[in-house]
Structure formats: C-alpha cells, structure tokens
Coordinates of C-alpha atoms in Angstrom, one line a residue:
Chain A
X1354 CA 115.1 103.6 111.9
X1355 CA 118.2 101.4 112.3
X1356 CA 119.3 103.9 115.1
X1357 CA 115.9 103.9 117.0
X1358 CA 115.2 100.4 116.5
X1359 CA 118.4 99.2 117.8
X1360 CA 118.1 101.8 120.6
X1361 CA 114.7 100.0 122.3
X1362 CA 116.7 96.6 121.7
X1363 CA 119.0 97.5 124.0
X1364 CA 116.5 98.5 126.5
X1365 CA 114.9 95.1 125.9
X1366 CA 117.9 93.4 126.4
X1367 CA 118.2 95.3 130.1
X1368 CA 114.7 94.1 130.5
X1369 CA 115.2 90.6 130.1
X1370 CA 119.0 91.0 132.0
X1371 CA 116.6 92.6 135.2
X1372 CA 114.2 89.7 134.4
X1373 CA 117.0 87.2 134.5
X1374 CA 118.1 88.8 138.2
X1375 CA 114.6 88.7 139.7
X1376 CA 113.7 85.5 138.2
X1377 CA 117.4 84.2 140.0
X1378 CA 116.1 85.8 143.3
X1379 CA 112.5 84.3 143.5
X1380 CA 113.9 80.5 142.3
X1381 CA 116.8 80.9 145.2
X1382 CA 114.0 82.6 147.9
X1383 CA 111.7 79.6 146.9
X1384 CA 114.2 76.9 148.2
X1385 CA 115.5 78.4 151.0
X1386 CA 111.9 78.2 152.3
X1387 CA 112.2 74.5 151.4
X1388 CA 114.8 74.5 154.4
X1389 CA 117.6 74.2 152.3
X1390 CA 120.9 76.5 152.9
X1391 CA 121.8 79.7 151.1
X1392 CA 124.7 78.3 149.0
X1393 CA 122.7 75.5 148.2
X1394 CA 119.3 77.5 147.0
X1395 CA 121.6 79.9 145.4
X1396 CA 123.5 77.7 143.1
X1397 CA 120.3 76.2 142.3
X1398 CA 119.0 79.3 141.2
X1399 CA 121.9 80.8 139.4
X1400 CA 122.4 77.8 137.5
X1401 CA 118.9 77.1 136.4
X1402 CA 118.2 80.7 135.6
X1403 CA 121.5 80.5 133.5
X1404 CA 120.3 77.4 131.5
X1405 CA 116.7 79.6 131.2
X1406 CA 118.7 82.6 129.9
X1407 CA 120.3 80.7 127.1
X1408 CA 117.1 79.2 126.2
X1409 CA 115.5 82.0 125.5
X1410 CA 118.4 83.6 124.2
X1411 CA 118.3 80.7 121.6
X1412 CA 114.4 80.9 121.0
X1413 CA 114.8 84.9 120.7
X1414 CA 117.7 85.0 118.0
X1415 CA 116.0 81.7 116.5
X1416 CA 113.1 84.0 116.0
X1417 CA 114.9 87.4 114.7
X1418 CA 115.7 85.4 111.0
X1419 CA 113.1 83.3 111.0
X1420 CA 109.2 84.4 111.1
X1421 CA 107.6 81.1 111.3
X1422 CA 104.3 81.3 109.4
X1423 CA 100.6 80.9 110.3
X1424 CA 101.0 77.1 109.8
X1425 CA 104.4 76.2 112.0
X1426 CA 103.2 77.3 115.3
X1427 CA 103.2 73.6 116.1
X1428 CA 107.0 73.3 115.5
X1429 CA 107.4 76.6 117.6
X1430 CA 105.5 74.6 120.4
X1431 CA 107.5 71.6 120.1
X1432 CA 110.6 73.7 120.7
X1433 CA 109.6 75.4 123.8
X1434 CA 108.7 71.9 124.7
X1435 CA 112.1 70.6 123.8
X1436 CA 114.3 73.7 125.2
X1437 CA 112.6 73.7 128.3
X1438 CA 112.9 69.8 129.0
X1439 CA 117.0 70.4 128.3
X1440 CA 116.9 72.9 131.0
X1441 CA 115.8 70.8 132.8
X1442 CA 118.0 68.0 132.3
X1443 CA 120.6 70.0 132.1
X1444 CA 119.8 71.4 136.2
X1445 CA 119.1 67.6 136.8
X1446 CA 122.5 66.0 136.1
X1447 CA 124.5 69.1 136.9
X1448 CA 123.1 70.5 140.2
X1449 CA 123.8 67.2 142.2
X1450 CA 127.1 67.2 141.2
X1451 CA 127.9 70.5 143.0
X1452 CA 125.5 69.8 145.6
X1453 CA 125.6 66.2 145.9
X1454 CA 123.6 65.5 149.4
X1455 CA 120.7 63.1 149.3
X1456 CA 118.2 65.4 150.3
X1457 CA 118.8 68.1 147.8
X1458 CA 119.1 65.1 145.1
X1459 CA 115.7 63.5 146.1
X1460 CA 114.3 67.1 145.9
X1461 CA 115.7 68.0 142.7
X1462 CA 113.9 64.5 141.0
X1463 CA 110.7 65.2 142.9
X1464 CA 110.8 68.7 141.4
X1465 CA 111.4 68.1 138.1
X1466 CA 108.2 68.2 136.6
X1467 CA 107.3 71.7 138.5
X1468 CA 110.6 73.1 136.8
X1469 CA 109.5 72.0 133.5
X1470 CA 106.4 73.5 133.8
X1471 CA 108.2 76.5 134.7
X1472 CA 110.6 76.4 132.2
X1473 CA 108.1 76.1 129.7
X1474 CA 106.2 79.0 130.7
X1475 CA 109.2 81.4 130.8
X1476 CA 110.6 80.2 127.1
X1477 CA 106.8 80.1 125.8
X1478 CA 106.4 83.6 126.8
X1479 CA 109.6 84.7 125.4
X1480 CA 108.8 83.0 122.2
X1481 CA 105.5 85.0 122.0
X1482 CA 107.3 88.2 123.0
X1483 CA 109.6 87.8 120.1
X1484 CA 107.7 86.9 117.7
X1485 CA 105.1 89.8 118.1
X1486 CA 108.1 92.2 118.5
X1487 CA 109.9 91.0 115.5
X1488 CA 107.2 90.7 113.4
X1489 CA 106.4 94.0 114.3
X1490 CA 109.6 95.2 113.1
X1491 CA 109.4 93.5 109.6
X1492 CA 105.9 95.4 109.0
X1493 CA 107.7 98.8 109.9
X1494 CA 110.5 97.8 107.2
X1495 CA 107.8 96.6 104.4
X1496 CA 106.0 100.1 104.7
X1497 CA 109.0 101.8 104.7
X1498 CA 110.3 100.0 101.2
X1499 CA 106.5 100.6 100.3
X1500 CA 106.6 103.9 100.8
X1501 CA 110.3 104.3 99.2
X1502 CA 109.4 102.4 96.3
X1503 CA 106.3 105.3 95.9
X1504 CA 108.1 107.8 96.0
X1505 CA 110.8 106.2 93.7
X1506 CA 107.6 105.8 90.6
X1507 CA 106.6 109.3 91.3
X1508 CA 109.6 110.8 91.3
X1509 CA 110.2 109.2 88.2
X1510 CA 106.8 109.7 86.5
X1511 CA 107.2 113.3 87.1
X1512 CA 110.7 113.7 85.5
X1513 CA 109.4 111.9 82.6
X1514 CA 106.6 114.4 82.5
X1515 CA 108.9 117.5 83.0
X1516 CA 111.4 115.6 80.2
X1517 CA 108.6 115.4 77.7
X1518 CA 107.6 118.9 77.4
X1519 CA 111.3 120.0 77.6
X1520 CA 110.6 123.6 78.7
X1521 CA 114.5 124.9 77.4
X1522 CA 114.2 123.4 74.2
X1523 CA 110.6 125.1 73.9
X1524 CA 111.6 128.0 74.8
X1525 CA 114.5 128.2 73.2
X1526 CA 112.7 127.3 70.1
X1527 CA 110.3 129.9 70.3
X1528 CA 112.6 132.4 70.9
X1529 CA 114.3 131.7 67.1
X1530 CA 111.1 131.7 66.1
X1531 CA 110.8 134.9 67.4
X1532 CA 114.0 136.3 66.0
X1533 CA 112.8 135.0 62.2
X1534 CA 109.8 136.2 62.6
X1535 CA 111.1 139.6 61.9
X1536 CA 113.3 139.2 58.8
X1537 CA 112.6 135.2 57.3
X1538 CA 108.9 135.0 58.1
X1539 CA 108.8 131.9 55.8
X1540 CA 111.1 130.3 57.6
X1541 CA 109.7 131.1 61.2
X1542 CA 106.3 129.7 59.9
X1543 CA 108.6 126.1 58.4
X1544 CA 110.0 126.2 62.0
X1545 CA 106.6 126.7 63.5
X1546 CA 105.2 123.8 62.5
X1547 CA 108.4 121.3 62.6
X1548 CA 108.2 122.2 66.2
X1549 CA 104.0 121.6 66.5
X1550 CA 105.0 117.9 64.4
X1551 CA 107.6 117.1 66.7
X1552 CA 106.0 118.0 69.6
X1553 CA 102.7 116.1 68.4
X1554 CA 104.9 113.3 68.3
X1555 CA 106.5 113.0 71.1
X1556 CA 102.8 114.0 73.0
X1557 CA 101.7 111.1 70.6
X1558 CA 104.0 108.4 71.5
X1559 CA 103.3 105.9 74.0
X1560 CA 106.5 104.5 75.8
X1561 CA 104.7 100.7 75.5
X1562 CA 104.6 101.4 71.6
X1563 CA 106.6 99.9 69.3
X1564 CA 107.6 101.4 65.9
X1565 CA 110.0 100.9 63.2
X1566 CA 113.7 102.9 63.0
X1567 CA 112.4 104.6 60.0
X1568 CA 109.5 106.3 62.2
X1569 CA 111.9 106.7 65.0
X1570 CA 114.2 108.7 62.4
X1571 CA 111.9 111.0 61.2
X1572 CA 110.6 111.9 64.3
X1573 CA 114.0 112.7 64.9
X1574 CA 115.0 114.6 62.0
X1575 CA 112.2 117.1 63.1
X1576 CA 114.4 117.6 66.3
X1577 CA 117.2 117.9 64.5
X1578 CA 116.1 120.4 61.8
X1579 CA 114.7 122.4 65.0
X1580 CA 118.6 122.5 66.3
X1581 CA 120.2 123.4 63.4
X1582 CA 118.0 126.2 63.2
X1583 CA 119.5 127.2 66.6
X1584 CA 122.6 126.0 66.1
X1585 CA 123.4 125.5 62.3
X1586 CA 126.7 127.0 62.5
X1587 CA 127.9 125.0 64.4
X1588 CA 125.6 121.7 64.8
X1589 CA 126.5 119.1 61.9
X1590 CA 124.8 115.4 62.1
X1591 CA 125.2 112.4 60.1
X1592 CA 123.0 109.6 59.8
X1593 CA 123.9 106.2 58.1
X1594 CA 121.9 102.9 58.7
X1595 CA 121.6 100.5 55.5
X1596 CA 117.8 99.4 54.6
X1597 CA 117.8 96.3 56.0
X1598 CA 117.8 97.9 59.6
X1599 CA 115.0 100.6 59.1
X1600 CA 112.5 98.1 59.2
X1601 CA 113.5 97.2 62.3
X1602 CA 111.7 97.3 65.3
X1603 CA 112.4 99.4 68.4
X1604 CA 110.4 101.1 71.8
X1605 CA 109.3 104.5 70.7
X1606 CA 111.1 107.4 71.5
X1607 CA 114.6 105.1 72.6
X1608 CA 117.2 106.8 70.2
X1609 CA 115.8 110.1 70.6
X1610 CA 117.0 111.0 74.0
X1611 CA 120.3 109.5 73.6
X1612 CA 121.0 111.9 70.4
X1613 CA 119.3 114.8 72.5
X1614 CA 121.9 114.2 75.5
X1615 CA 124.9 114.0 72.9
X1616 CA 124.0 117.1 71.1
X1617 CA 123.5 118.6 74.3
X1618 CA 126.8 117.2 75.5
X1619 CA 128.4 118.3 72.3
X1620 CA 127.4 121.7 72.1
X1621 CA 127.9 123.0 75.7
X1622 CA 131.1 120.6 75.9
X1623 CA 133.2 122.5 73.2
X1624 CA 133.5 125.7 71.9
X1625 CA 134.0 124.1 68.1
X1626 CA 131.9 122.5 65.4
X1627 CA 129.9 119.9 66.8
X1628 CA 129.1 116.4 64.4
X1629 CA 127.1 114.4 65.7
X1630 CA 126.8 110.6 64.4
X1631 CA 123.9 108.4 64.2
X1632 CA 124.8 104.7 62.6
X1633 CA 122.4 101.9 62.7
X1634 CA 122.8 98.3 61.6
X1635 CA 121.7 94.8 62.0
X1636 CA 123.7 92.6 64.4
X1637 CA 122.3 88.9 64.1
X1638 CA 119.3 89.1 65.9
X1639 CA 119.8 92.8 67.6
X1640 CA 119.6 96.1 66.1
X1641 CA 122.3 98.2 67.2
X1642 CA 122.0 101.6 67.2
X1643 CA 125.5 104.2 68.1
X1644 CA 125.2 107.4 68.5
X1645 CA 128.8 109.9 68.7
X1646 CA 129.6 113.2 69.7
X1647 CA 132.7 115.2 70.6
X1648 CA 133.2 116.2 74.3
X1649 CA 136.6 117.8 76.4
X1650 CA 137.9 114.9 78.7
X1651 CA 139.4 117.5 80.7
X1652 CA 136.3 119.0 81.9
X1653 CA 133.9 116.3 81.4
X1654 CA 135.4 113.8 84.1
X1655 CA 132.9 114.3 86.5
X1656 CA 130.6 112.5 84.7
X1657 CA 130.4 109.2 86.1
X1658 CA 129.7 106.6 83.6
X1659 CA 126.2 107.6 82.2
X1660 CA 124.8 111.2 82.5
X1661 CA 121.3 111.4 83.9
X1662 CA 119.6 111.4 80.6
X1663 CA 121.2 108.2 79.9
X1664 CA 120.3 106.6 83.2
X1665 CA 116.7 106.9 82.1
X1666 CA 117.3 105.0 78.6
X1667 CA 119.1 101.9 80.6
X1668 CA 116.4 101.7 83.0
X1669 CA 113.7 101.3 80.4
X1670 CA 115.9 98.6 78.4
X1671 CA 116.2 97.0 81.5
X1672 CA 112.2 97.2 82.0
X1673 CA 111.4 96.3 78.8
X1674 CA 113.8 93.6 78.4
X1675 CA 114.6 92.8 81.3
X1676 CA 118.7 93.0 80.7
X1677 CA 121.1 95.7 81.7
X1678 CA 123.7 94.8 79.0
X1679 CA 121.6 96.8 76.4
X1680 CA 123.2 99.7 76.7
X1681 CA 127.1 100.5 76.7
X1682 CA 129.3 103.6 76.5
X1683 CA 132.7 104.3 75.8
X1684 CA 134.9 107.8 76.1
X1685 CA 137.9 107.7 73.9
X1686 CA 139.9 110.6 71.8
X1687 CA 137.7 113.4 72.4
X1688 CA 134.6 111.3 71.5
X1689 CA 131.7 110.2 73.5
X1690 CA 130.0 106.7 72.5
X1691 CA 126.7 105.3 73.2
X1692 CA 125.5 101.9 71.5
X1693 CA 122.4 100.5 72.7
X1694 CA 121.1 97.4 71.4
X1695 CA 117.4 96.4 70.8
X1696 CA 116.7 92.7 70.5
X1697 CA 114.5 91.7 67.4
X1698 CA 111.2 89.8 69.0
Chain B
X868 CA 127.2 156.8 73.9
X869 CA 126.7 153.5 75.8
X870 CA 129.1 150.7 74.6
X871 CA 127.1 147.3 74.6
X872 CA 128.1 143.8 74.0
X873 CA 125.8 140.6 73.2
X874 CA 127.1 137.3 74.5
X875 CA 124.8 134.9 73.3
X876 CA 125.7 131.2 71.6
X877 CA 122.7 131.2 69.7
X878 CA 123.2 134.1 66.6
X879 CA 119.2 134.2 66.3
X880 CA 119.1 134.9 69.7
X881 CA 121.1 137.4 70.1
X882 CA 119.7 138.9 66.9
X883 CA 116.6 139.4 68.6
X884 CA 118.5 141.4 71.3
X885 CA 119.7 143.6 68.0
X886 CA 116.5 144.0 66.5
X887 CA 115.2 145.3 69.8
X888 CA 118.0 148.0 70.6
X889 CA 118.1 149.4 67.4
X890 CA 114.9 152.1 68.3
X891 CA 117.4 153.0 71.3
X892 CA 119.9 155.3 69.8
X893 CA 122.2 155.9 72.6
X894 CA 123.1 152.3 72.9
X895 CA 125.7 150.6 70.5
X896 CA 126.0 147.0 69.9
X897 CA 130.1 146.9 69.6
X898 CA 130.2 143.2 69.3
X899 CA 128.3 139.9 69.0
X900 CA 130.1 136.7 71.0
X901 CA 129.5 132.9 71.0
X902 CA 130.3 132.2 73.8
X903 CA 132.0 132.9 77.3
X904 CA 135.4 132.7 76.5
X905 CA 134.7 135.5 73.5
X906 CA 132.8 137.5 76.3
X907 CA 135.7 138.0 78.4
X908 CA 138.2 138.8 76.1
X909 CA 135.5 141.3 74.5
X910 CA 135.0 142.5 78.0
X911 CA 138.8 143.4 78.8
X912 CA 139.1 145.2 75.1
X913 CA 136.3 147.2 75.0
X914 CA 135.2 147.9 79.0
X915 CA 131.4 147.9 77.8
X916 CA 128.7 149.7 79.7
X917 CA 126.1 146.8 79.7
X918 CA 126.3 143.8 78.4
X919 CA 123.5 141.2 77.6
X920 CA 124.3 137.5 78.8
X921 CA 122.9 134.1 78.2
X922 CA 123.6 131.5 80.8
X923 CA 123.6 128.4 79.1
X924 CA 126.5 128.6 77.0
X925 CA 129.6 125.8 76.3
X926 CA 132.2 125.1 78.4
X927 CA 131.7 128.1 81.0
X928 CA 128.1 129.5 81.6
X929 CA 127.3 133.0 81.9
X930 CA 127.9 133.3 85.7
X931 CA 131.4 131.8 85.1
X932 CA 132.1 134.4 83.0
X933 CA 131.4 136.7 85.2
X934 CA 133.2 135.7 87.7
X935 CA 136.3 135.9 85.9
X936 CA 135.6 139.7 84.8
X937 CA 137.7 142.2 86.7
X938 CA 135.6 145.6 86.2
X939 CA 132.0 144.5 86.2
X940 CA 129.8 146.1 83.0
X941 CA 125.8 146.4 83.7
X942 CA 124.5 143.0 83.4
X943 CA 120.8 142.0 81.7
X944 CA 120.9 138.4 81.8
X945 CA 118.6 136.5 78.2
X946 CA 117.8 133.0 79.5
X947 CA 115.1 130.5 79.0
X948 CA 116.2 129.2 82.1
X949 CA 114.3 130.2 85.6
X950 CA 115.2 127.4 87.8
X951 CA 118.1 129.1 90.0
X952 CA 117.4 132.6 88.5
X953 CA 114.4 134.3 88.9
X954 CA 113.6 134.8 92.4
X955 CA 116.7 136.9 93.1
X956 CA 117.1 138.4 89.8
X957 CA 113.9 140.2 90.0
X958 CA 114.6 141.7 93.4
X959 CA 118.6 142.1 92.3
X960 CA 119.8 142.2 89.1
X961 CA 119.8 144.8 86.5
X962 CA 117.3 142.8 84.9
X963 CA 116.7 139.5 83.7
X964 CA 114.8 138.5 80.2
X965 CA 113.3 135.0 80.2
X966 CA 113.2 134.1 76.3
X967 CA 111.1 134.3 74.5
X968 CA 110.5 138.2 75.8
X969 CA 108.7 141.2 74.6
X970 CA 109.7 144.3 72.7
X971 CA 108.0 145.6 75.9
X972 CA 109.6 143.6 78.1
X973 CA 112.7 144.5 76.7
X974 CA 112.1 148.3 76.3
X975 CA 111.5 148.2 80.4
X976 CA 114.8 146.4 81.1
X977 CA 116.9 149.1 79.2
X978 CA 114.8 152.0 80.7
X979 CA 115.8 150.2 84.1
X980 CA 119.4 150.4 83.2
X981 CA 119.1 153.9 81.5
X982 CA 117.9 155.2 85.2
X983 CA 120.7 153.2 87.2
X984 CA 123.0 154.3 85.1
X985 CA 122.3 158.0 85.0
X986 CA 122.1 158.2 88.7
X987 CA 126.0 158.9 90.1
X988 CA 126.0 156.3 92.9
X989 CA 125.3 153.7 91.0
X990 CA 124.4 149.8 92.5
X991 CA 124.1 147.8 89.7
X992 CA 127.7 146.1 90.0
X993 CA 127.0 145.1 93.7
X994 CA 123.9 143.6 93.0
X995 CA 124.9 141.8 90.3
X996 CA 127.9 140.2 92.5
X997 CA 124.9 139.0 95.4
X998 CA 123.2 137.8 92.2
X999 CA 126.1 136.1 91.0
X1000 CA 126.8 134.9 95.1
X1001 CA 123.3 133.5 94.6
X1002 CA 123.5 131.8 91.0
X1003 CA 126.8 130.2 92.5
X1004 CA 124.8 128.0 94.2
X1005 CA 123.5 126.2 90.6
X1006 CA 124.4 122.6 90.5
X1007 CA 127.0 123.1 87.8
X1008 CA 128.9 125.2 90.0
X1009 CA 129.5 122.9 92.3
X1010 CA 131.3 120.1 90.4
X1011 CA 133.6 122.9 88.7
X1012 CA 136.1 126.5 89.8
X1013 CA 136.8 128.1 86.7
X1014 CA 140.0 130.5 87.2
X1015 CA 142.3 132.9 84.7
X1016 CA 145.6 131.6 84.1
X1017 CA 147.1 134.4 82.4
X1018 CA 144.9 134.9 79.4
X1019 CA 143.4 131.6 79.3
X1020 CA 140.6 130.1 81.2
X1021 CA 141.0 126.9 83.2
X1022 CA 138.1 124.4 84.4
X1023 CA 139.2 122.7 87.2
X1024 CA 136.7 119.5 88.6
X1025 CA 136.1 119.8 92.3
X1026 CA 137.1 116.4 92.4
X1027 CA 140.7 117.4 91.8
X1028 CA 140.9 120.3 94.2
X1029 CA 143.2 119.4 97.3
X1030 CA 143.1 122.5 99.6
X1031 CA 142.5 126.2 99.2
X1032 CA 144.5 128.9 101.3
X1033 CA 143.6 132.8 101.7
X1034 CA 145.9 134.6 100.0
X1035 CA 145.4 138.3 100.7
X1036 CA 142.2 139.1 98.2
X1037 CA 142.3 135.8 96.5
X1038 CA 142.1 132.2 97.4
X1039 CA 144.6 129.8 96.1
X1040 CA 143.6 126.8 94.9
X1041 CA 145.4 124.0 95.2
X1042 CA 145.6 120.7 92.7
X1043 CA 148.2 118.1 92.0
X1044 CA 149.0 119.9 88.7
X1045 CA 149.5 123.5 90.8
X1046 CA 147.7 126.3 92.4
X1047 CA 145.5 128.7 90.7
X1048 CA 144.2 132.1 92.1
X1049 CA 140.7 133.2 92.1
X1050 CA 139.6 136.7 93.0
X1051 CA 136.9 135.4 95.4
X1052 CA 137.1 135.1 99.5
X1053 CA 137.0 132.0 101.7
X1054 CA 133.5 132.3 102.5
X1055 CA 132.1 132.2 98.7
X1056 CA 133.8 128.7 98.5
X1057 CA 132.6 127.8 102.1
X1058 CA 128.8 128.7 100.9
X1059 CA 129.9 126.7 97.0
X1060 CA 131.4 124.1 97.7
X1061 CA 129.7 121.0 98.8
X1062 CA 130.3 120.7 102.9
X1063 CA 130.4 117.2 103.0
X1064 CA 133.3 117.3 101.0
X1065 CA 135.3 120.5 102.0
X1066 CA 136.0 121.5 105.5
X1067 CA 137.4 125.1 106.9
X1068 CA 139.7 124.3 109.0
X1069 CA 141.0 127.4 109.4
X1070 CA 140.5 131.1 108.7
X1071 CA 142.6 131.1 105.9
X1072 CA 142.5 127.3 105.2
X1073 CA 139.8 125.0 103.4
X1074 CA 140.8 121.4 102.9
X1075 CA 139.1 118.2 100.8
X1076 CA 138.3 115.9 103.2
X1077 CA 139.1 112.6 101.3
X1078 CA 142.5 113.9 100.6
X1079 CA 143.5 113.7 104.3
X1080 CA 145.6 111.1 105.5
X1081 CA 146.1 111.8 109.1
X1082 CA 145.5 114.5 111.5
X1083 CA 148.3 115.6 113.8
X1084 CA 148.3 117.4 117.4
X1085 CA 150.2 120.5 116.4
X1086 CA 151.4 123.0 119.6
X1087 CA 148.5 124.0 121.9
X1088 CA 144.7 123.0 120.7
X1089 CA 145.7 123.3 117.1
X1090 CA 146.1 120.3 114.7
X1091 CA 147.5 119.1 111.4
X1092 CA 146.0 117.5 108.6
X1093 CA 148.2 115.8 106.6
X1094 CA 147.4 115.2 103.2
X1095 CA 147.6 112.4 100.5
X1096 CA 150.1 115.3 98.5
X1097 CA 152.0 115.5 101.5
X1098 CA 151.2 119.1 102.2
X1099 CA 150.5 120.0 105.8
X1100 CA 147.4 122.3 106.4
X1101 CA 146.7 124.0 110.3
X1102 CA 143.6 123.4 111.7
X1103 CA 142.6 125.3 114.2
X1104 CA 140.4 124.4 117.7
X1105 CA 137.2 125.1 115.9
X1106 CA 138.3 123.8 112.5
X1107 CA 139.0 120.8 114.2
X1108 CA 135.7 120.6 115.6
X1109 CA 134.1 121.2 112.3
X1110 CA 136.2 118.3 110.9
X1111 CA 135.6 115.5 113.2
X1112 CA 131.5 116.4 112.4
X1113 CA 132.1 115.5 109.1
X1114 CA 134.3 113.1 109.3
X1115 CA 131.9 111.5 111.7
X1116 CA 134.4 110.9 115.0

C-alpha cells in the first residue's frame, strides 16, 4: 500500500515538474512575442515559474497534513488569493532588479493584474488536485483500517468459539470415560455428569455476566475434578480464599482460562508432580486472584511475557475496565505466577 | 511374540489401549511409559516392535521423542489432536488413532500393523519418517530443537541457536553453551526452522540471521559471515544471494 502510493506520488511529482517547465516555456515565449529580447523573457518566465511552483508546493504540502472540512473552503480560497498576490509581488520587486530597462518595468506594472489572475488560477488548480488526491488516499487508508479491524474482530470471535468448546479437553475426557466404563462404570457415570455440568456452565455463561467468586470457583471445581481424573497421579490443586472475598464480584469465566493455562503449562512443562495453587483475597476495593504453577525456566523462555491464553484475559480486562494494569505475571524459582485484580464497583 | 510399548501421560488412556489389545495374544505390552523420556529409555532397553504413542506429553512431545530414537519401531499414534497430523497419517503412518477410538478402529490398526510386519520388505519405518518430517512443521518444533547428549535429553530453544554445521550424517547445533549433535540432515532443518531466522548460507552451514555482526568478502565469489560469538561462517555465492534477500539488502 505504502509503496504503491509513493510510486504514484513520484509520478505525480514528475508531472508537476513537466508542467512547471511547460509553463516557463510558454511564459517566455509570450513575453518574447511582446518584443522583449530572449534574456528578459527567459528571466521573467523562470522567476515567475519558480515563485509559482513554490506556492503550489506549499499549498500541496499543507493539504497533505490538513484536510479542510466542508466549512473551511473559504479559508482555502483566501490562502490561494494570498499566495497568488505574494507570487505577483515577488516578481514585481525581483525582476526589475535583474532587468532595469524602463520599458520592461512599465510592462511589469501593466501586467500585474493578469499575472495575479494566472497565478491564482494555477494555485487554485493545484489546491483542487491536492485536495482530491489526499482525500482519496485518506479514504483508502480508512477503508483498509476498517477491514482490518473487522477481520480482527472476526478472528477473535472464532477463537473464542473454538476455545469455548475446548476440543482437546473434551476428547481426552471422553477417552478417559471410555476407559472407566470398562472397569469402574460408576466413576464413568460420575465423570459424564461432571463433564456435562461443566460444558453447560461454559455455554450458558455470558461474557458480560458478573458472578460471585464462589460461583466461579464452583464451576472451576468441576473442571479441576475432571482434570484430576485424567492426571490425578500428578496434579494437585490448592484453593484458599477467605469468606470475605467469596462474595466478591467478577466477570464470568475470568479465572477459568488462567487456571487452565496454569494446569496446561504445569503438566506439559515439567515431568514431576504439579501443584497449582489458587488464592483469593480482598485488597481494598479490589478482588485479588493469584494463580501459581511450576514451570521450567530452561525450556519455557521462548514464551514472551504472557501466553496466548493469558493475552485473552488481559484483553478482556481492558475491554471491561479500560485498564491495562489489572493483570501481571511473575516468573521466579520455577514458579509462574499470574495475578489479576478485579475492581469492585 | 510382538513386543509393544504404550507411551501416554494419562493412565486411563493407557488403560484403554491395554484393554483393547488383550484379545491379540501375539502382542505383549512389556512396559507403560508416562512421558517421552521414559519412552526413550524403554525403547533403547527393550527394542520393541510396536509402540503406541501419544503426541502431547510433558516436556517433549511424541514426535520429538521419535526423532531421538536410533532404531525406530513401528508406530501407532494415539491422540486427541488432529491439527497437523490427520491428513498425513491417513496416507503414511502405520496408523493414527483419534481419541476416543472404538475397539473396531483399534483392531483395524493392529491388523494393518500385523500385515505390514509379515511382509518382509516392511516399509513402515520409512513411512513414519516421512510423517515425522511433515509433523515437524508443527508450531512447537519451530521453537526448539531436541537433542540427546549421552543419556540425557536436551531441549534447545531455537532463539539460543547460533548456527548449524553439517557433519557427515549428523548436524552440529551450535549454541553459546556448546554444540550438540542431531542425527538429521541439513535439509530437515531447512524445512523446519523459520526461513526468516535461519539461512542456509553454504552447503554445510545454516546461520541465525540475528547472530551476524558483519559479512566480509573472502576469496573469489565467497564471503565470510562473522557472528557475535566470533565464529566465522563461510558463505557461498548462492548463500550470499539468499542472505541478502533475507536481510533486505
């Protein structure tokens, strides 16, 4: 996009230079036909054209960075008139210094009006072209931005949908149930119920919904119970929070992805037993939630800052509270810590 | 008697395979492994004929484990992931079972294996290798290289790699901590590593672009890339063209 527009911009520049040269030639020829010698005609032509080109350049540059609104066309007109007058005055004072013959000086003062109007026409023409050109560029840029934003929104929505269904979690859980049916049918049945409750909870919950921490923890427990059937030999969880924060409010499914991330991270980044701890406490007007999991700093360095699952959490916090400082992560001593703060309204 | 291993980090998932396989008397499960490291050891120790292998496991995934195995047994993958595998597996692998799988589907896989094991010119390992190269394009493998040093497995983040050097049938992976051998070809790395980060500058060398501090002319038509570590890497004529393209000069 940038390269193509600059390409056409350089073409435009060439056209501008050619126009300037033609203009110079024409003015020189006209003056010569008024029986001035070639030197006088040429100096006049060149000087007037340079001044005119400078004025055109100025107005073009102005319009590049500042598009006049519908109401301020008068301003633009005044600018054109002023620039035309400046060009004319410039020629009027500079040229007689080069060619002081009385005939030429007299001709100069007689031709001031026509000079002014040709200047005005040329500058006005330039202003019009620039305005159309740049507003068209702006429009293209806007359209591009708009389609990009739409694409981002679409991608996010798709990602959310896919995340909500969590195919791997689902298939692996079904596989565990398949195993249990053979020799522990009661446990298989229990797991089917847990899985159903969990899925129902995930599907029913609206992103905008506010729930108490207690409700969120109940839902989370269903998930943890299922994960423990799969990884019970390695996975342990510790949940600690005082009664005061159990009634605190948070957006639905805010803690869930953080814990999922911690479990996945812990289970697949170490081979030892994994303890995932979840702690909640009130800090003034904030509900502070801390999730910790072990990890291996040797192999996990490529993860930059926050994982993919966590960037979604950060984004959501930003969209809900318009703040970027509500989530932080720390890594030390083989422990990865995620902390979120939920303002209590 | 066919010796089989089950490598999966979920006990219940291993249970399913064990239960299903009972009816095949000619196949004996000699060990179950919790992760790729255990799997690797058990494979060296027992030299099994067949392994059931999960993909997502702690530390190193199933594909990475297979890369480290010297003599490869026949492999049946068992996983809930279909992202990067399903197409290739249906044409190449001994078999690929998507969890949860039925007994009928499992039996089919075993029959397929038995048929292949009977025909003397077994093509299974070759096909698995093809599969591995395909699977190596999974995102996780762009980020790290898994190597064996003695009996230990070392996971090298790709960001730590300075350059690679061909060494007969092996490739030496150079990091600031030292070099590691991997029994793969240069073209394997050329396919799996990010082409914007690593450039094959010479028949025997691949270099991490961000490690290069300068490029000096050297003899006729060739150049030398000087790395931050001080290492001097020969750059061939075609390598220089590729390098210039990536660097945008």
